[in-house]
C-alpha positions as MATLAB code, in Angstrom:
seq = 'XXXXXXXXXXXXXXXXXXXXXXXXXXXXXXXXXXXXXXXXXXXXXXXXXXXXXXXXXXXXXXXXXXXXXXXXXXXXXXXXXXXXXXXXXXXXXXXXXXXXXXXXXXXXXXXXXXXXXXXXXXXXXXXXXXXXXXXXXXXXXXXXXXXXXXXXXXXXXXXXXXXXXXXXXXXXXXXXXXXXXXXXXXXXXXXXXXXXXXXXXX';
ca = [
      13.661  -56.190  -13.802;
      10.705  -56.141  -11.244;
       6.825  -54.372  -11.792;
       8.234  -51.556   -9.786;
      11.317  -50.930  -11.193;
       9.670  -51.066  -14.879;
       7.113  -48.224  -13.065;
      10.669  -45.823  -12.176;
      11.430  -45.758  -15.485;
       9.119  -44.704  -17.087;
       9.514  -41.666  -14.902;
      10.890  -39.344  -16.464;
      12.288  -37.144  -13.774;
      12.262  -33.259  -14.423;
      14.872  -30.629  -14.473;
      12.987  -28.106  -14.124;
      11.542  -25.742  -11.114;
       8.062  -24.914  -10.033;
       7.888  -21.349   -7.495;
       4.911  -21.005   -5.596;
       3.906  -18.698   -2.841;
       3.952  -19.163    0.709;
       0.142  -19.108    0.459;
      -0.207  -21.585   -2.625;
       2.759  -24.171   -0.971;
       1.146  -24.077    2.722;
      -2.602  -25.033    1.222;
      -1.526  -27.902   -0.500;
       0.660  -29.337    1.760;
      -1.728  -29.714    4.108;
      -2.796  -32.762    2.174;
       0.532  -34.691    2.489;
       0.889  -37.986    3.988;
       4.461  -37.733    6.195;
       4.058  -40.671    7.679;
       2.462  -42.976    5.210;
       4.410  -47.056    4.551;
       3.309  -45.948    1.266;
       6.589  -43.944    0.576;
       5.124  -41.524   -2.848;
       2.219  -40.880   -0.335;
       5.449  -38.599    2.041;
       5.958  -36.494   -1.305;
       4.316  -33.379   -2.908;
       4.144  -34.856   -6.823;
       4.486  -32.222   -9.543;
       4.082  -32.926  -13.127;
       3.439  -30.605  -16.211;
       0.308  -29.539  -15.010;
      -0.287  -30.017  -11.565;
       1.325  -30.460   -8.112;
      -0.791  -33.036   -5.654;
      -0.632  -34.005   -2.371;
      -2.840  -36.958   -0.507;
      -2.827  -38.945    2.741;
      -5.652  -41.015    0.451;
      -8.399  -39.245    2.631;
      -7.767  -36.019    1.447;
      -6.544  -34.814   -2.317;
      -5.452  -31.404   -2.532;
      -5.376  -30.301   -6.409;
      -3.027  -27.101   -7.610;
      -2.757  -26.593  -11.479;
       0.583  -24.703  -11.430;
       0.295  -22.895  -15.332;
       4.323  -23.052  -15.428;
       6.677  -24.878  -18.031;
       7.686  -28.030  -16.637;
       8.617  -31.215  -18.192;
       8.131  -34.472  -16.767;
       7.362  -34.938  -13.042;
       9.315  -34.204  -10.341;
       9.138  -34.771   -6.481;
       9.425  -32.774   -2.923;
       9.236  -34.666    0.554;
       7.443  -33.168    3.037;
       9.268  -32.750    5.050;
      11.352  -30.246    3.873;
       8.539  -28.107    2.700;
       7.533  -28.133    6.670;
      10.970  -27.109    6.951;
      11.020  -24.842    4.860;
       7.515  -23.312    5.361;
       9.157  -22.436    8.979;
      11.334  -19.828    7.345;
       8.536  -17.177    8.265;
      10.322  -14.720    6.282;
       9.853  -16.042    2.445;
       7.045  -14.909    0.872;
       8.707  -17.908   -2.589;
       9.930  -21.041   -2.908;
      11.239  -22.727   -5.402;
      10.783  -26.292   -5.866;
      12.631  -28.835   -7.590;
      13.392  -32.174   -7.585;
      13.850  -33.263   -2.825;
      14.902  -29.560   -2.911;
      13.929  -26.155   -1.493;
      15.194  -23.060   -2.257;
      13.946  -19.896    0.210;
      13.580  -16.679   -1.897;
      14.181  -13.702    0.413;
      14.700  -10.523    0.591;
      18.359   -9.991    1.012;
      20.933  -12.064   -0.717;
      20.935  -14.895    1.036;
      18.294  -18.191    0.544;
      17.809  -21.120    2.379;
      18.265  -24.039    0.407;
      16.688  -27.630    2.160;
      17.395  -30.811    0.526;
      17.364  -34.705    0.492;
      20.251  -36.744   -0.923;
      17.531  -39.762   -1.971;
      16.561  -39.898   -5.325;
      14.517  -43.857   -5.825;
      11.749  -42.839   -7.545;
       7.842  -43.888   -7.008;
       5.132  -44.397   -9.300;
       2.733  -41.692   -8.107;
      -1.381  -42.700   -6.957;
      -3.462  -41.885  -10.916;
      -5.041  -38.896   -9.543;
      -6.286  -37.993  -12.898;
      -8.985  -40.664  -11.799;
     -10.407  -38.781   -9.437;
     -10.905  -35.302  -11.212;
     -12.978  -37.303  -13.738;
     -15.937  -38.287  -11.459;
     -19.262  -35.862  -11.858;
     -19.705  -33.310   -9.781;
     -23.127  -31.850  -11.905;
     -24.081  -29.390   -8.303;
     -21.566  -25.961   -7.540;
     -22.391  -24.505   -3.795;
     -20.625  -21.534   -4.148;
     -19.391  -20.492   -0.016;
     -17.727  -17.139    0.803;
     -16.315  -18.030    4.346;
     -15.054  -20.906    5.699;
     -17.737  -21.296    8.323;
     -19.939  -22.000    5.624;
     -18.729  -25.377    4.199;
     -19.456  -27.637    7.053;
     -23.313  -26.353    6.840;
     -24.093  -26.388    3.247;
     -22.508  -30.414    3.412;
     -24.689  -30.952    6.109;
     -28.000  -29.572    4.189;
     -27.313  -31.454    1.450;
     -27.247  -34.612    3.824;
     -23.135  -35.141    3.342;
     -20.878  -35.866    6.248;
     -17.034  -35.519    5.990;
     -14.586  -35.447    8.766;
     -13.803  -31.633   10.138;
     -10.227  -31.859   10.402;
      -9.921  -32.231    6.248;
     -12.020  -29.290    5.739;
      -9.482  -26.652    3.662;
      -8.612  -23.427    4.989;
     -10.462  -21.516    1.848;
     -12.302  -18.547    2.734;
     -14.350  -18.778   -0.256;
     -15.045  -20.796   -3.010;
     -16.943  -23.866   -4.702;
     -18.698  -26.717   -3.488;
     -18.638  -29.346   -6.492;
     -21.495  -32.592   -5.120;
     -22.567  -35.119   -6.992;
     -23.986  -37.530   -4.066;
     -23.412  -38.184   -0.629;
     -21.357  -41.106   -1.551;
     -19.104  -39.540   -3.642;
     -15.865  -37.581   -3.271;
     -16.447  -33.721   -3.539;
     -14.629  -30.853   -4.267;
     -14.075  -28.303   -2.003;
     -12.260  -25.303   -4.655;
     -10.241  -21.586   -3.658;
     -11.752  -19.481   -5.057;
      -8.465  -16.993   -5.483;
      -6.048  -20.031   -6.750;
      -8.440  -22.444   -8.133;
      -6.785  -25.120   -5.822;
      -9.489  -28.622   -5.165;
      -9.793  -30.286   -2.428;
     -11.354  -33.373   -2.824;
     -12.671  -35.550    0.464;
     -14.690  -38.738    0.522;
     -17.589  -38.279    2.692;
     -18.606  -40.200    5.943;
     -20.911  -42.700    4.608;
     -23.331  -44.298    6.949;
     -23.329  -48.095    5.772;
     -27.048  -48.968    7.735;
     -29.042  -46.250    6.351;
     -30.763  -48.293    3.863;
     -32.085  -49.996    7.701;
     -34.035  -47.181    9.321;
     -36.338  -46.124    9.235;
     -37.877  -43.170    6.906;
];
């Protein structure tokens, strides 16, 4: 048995489902990398505690608080298709399947036949980083200014669409965490580090 096969056998795919609102699903799915050759990054990962998406530059984590045994994956392309159903307010997610709940009796279902299991990234290690400084923001536009004040540079396209929340910082070289004030969705972003900074004159 190969190492990858061994990892897959350790993963217990859940037969449970998870219900997410449009607002939450849109915020989480923004971090999915649908074209990464590391196939596991093309998926939203759901385990007993969290929904996780990453493209290696940012990671989004949401503690769902629902009863899920084991874990399952939903491909990013399915999520993109489901979110185009503009009248849908809630989505039922299960392994490689999304059901769009509508006000009428009829629901749209998007699914994939592919059932290969993937060993997902160890996102728990990211959560273990200490962030002793917590800075509140009240508008999305505040985020860049707060980070610049702390000498932290990040790519603007990775700033999440959060209207208010908390920025958690350790130092200018460590990952920062931007937490949404309403849903407690965490977006972890690697800062842009100036590798020549120690050569510059003070």
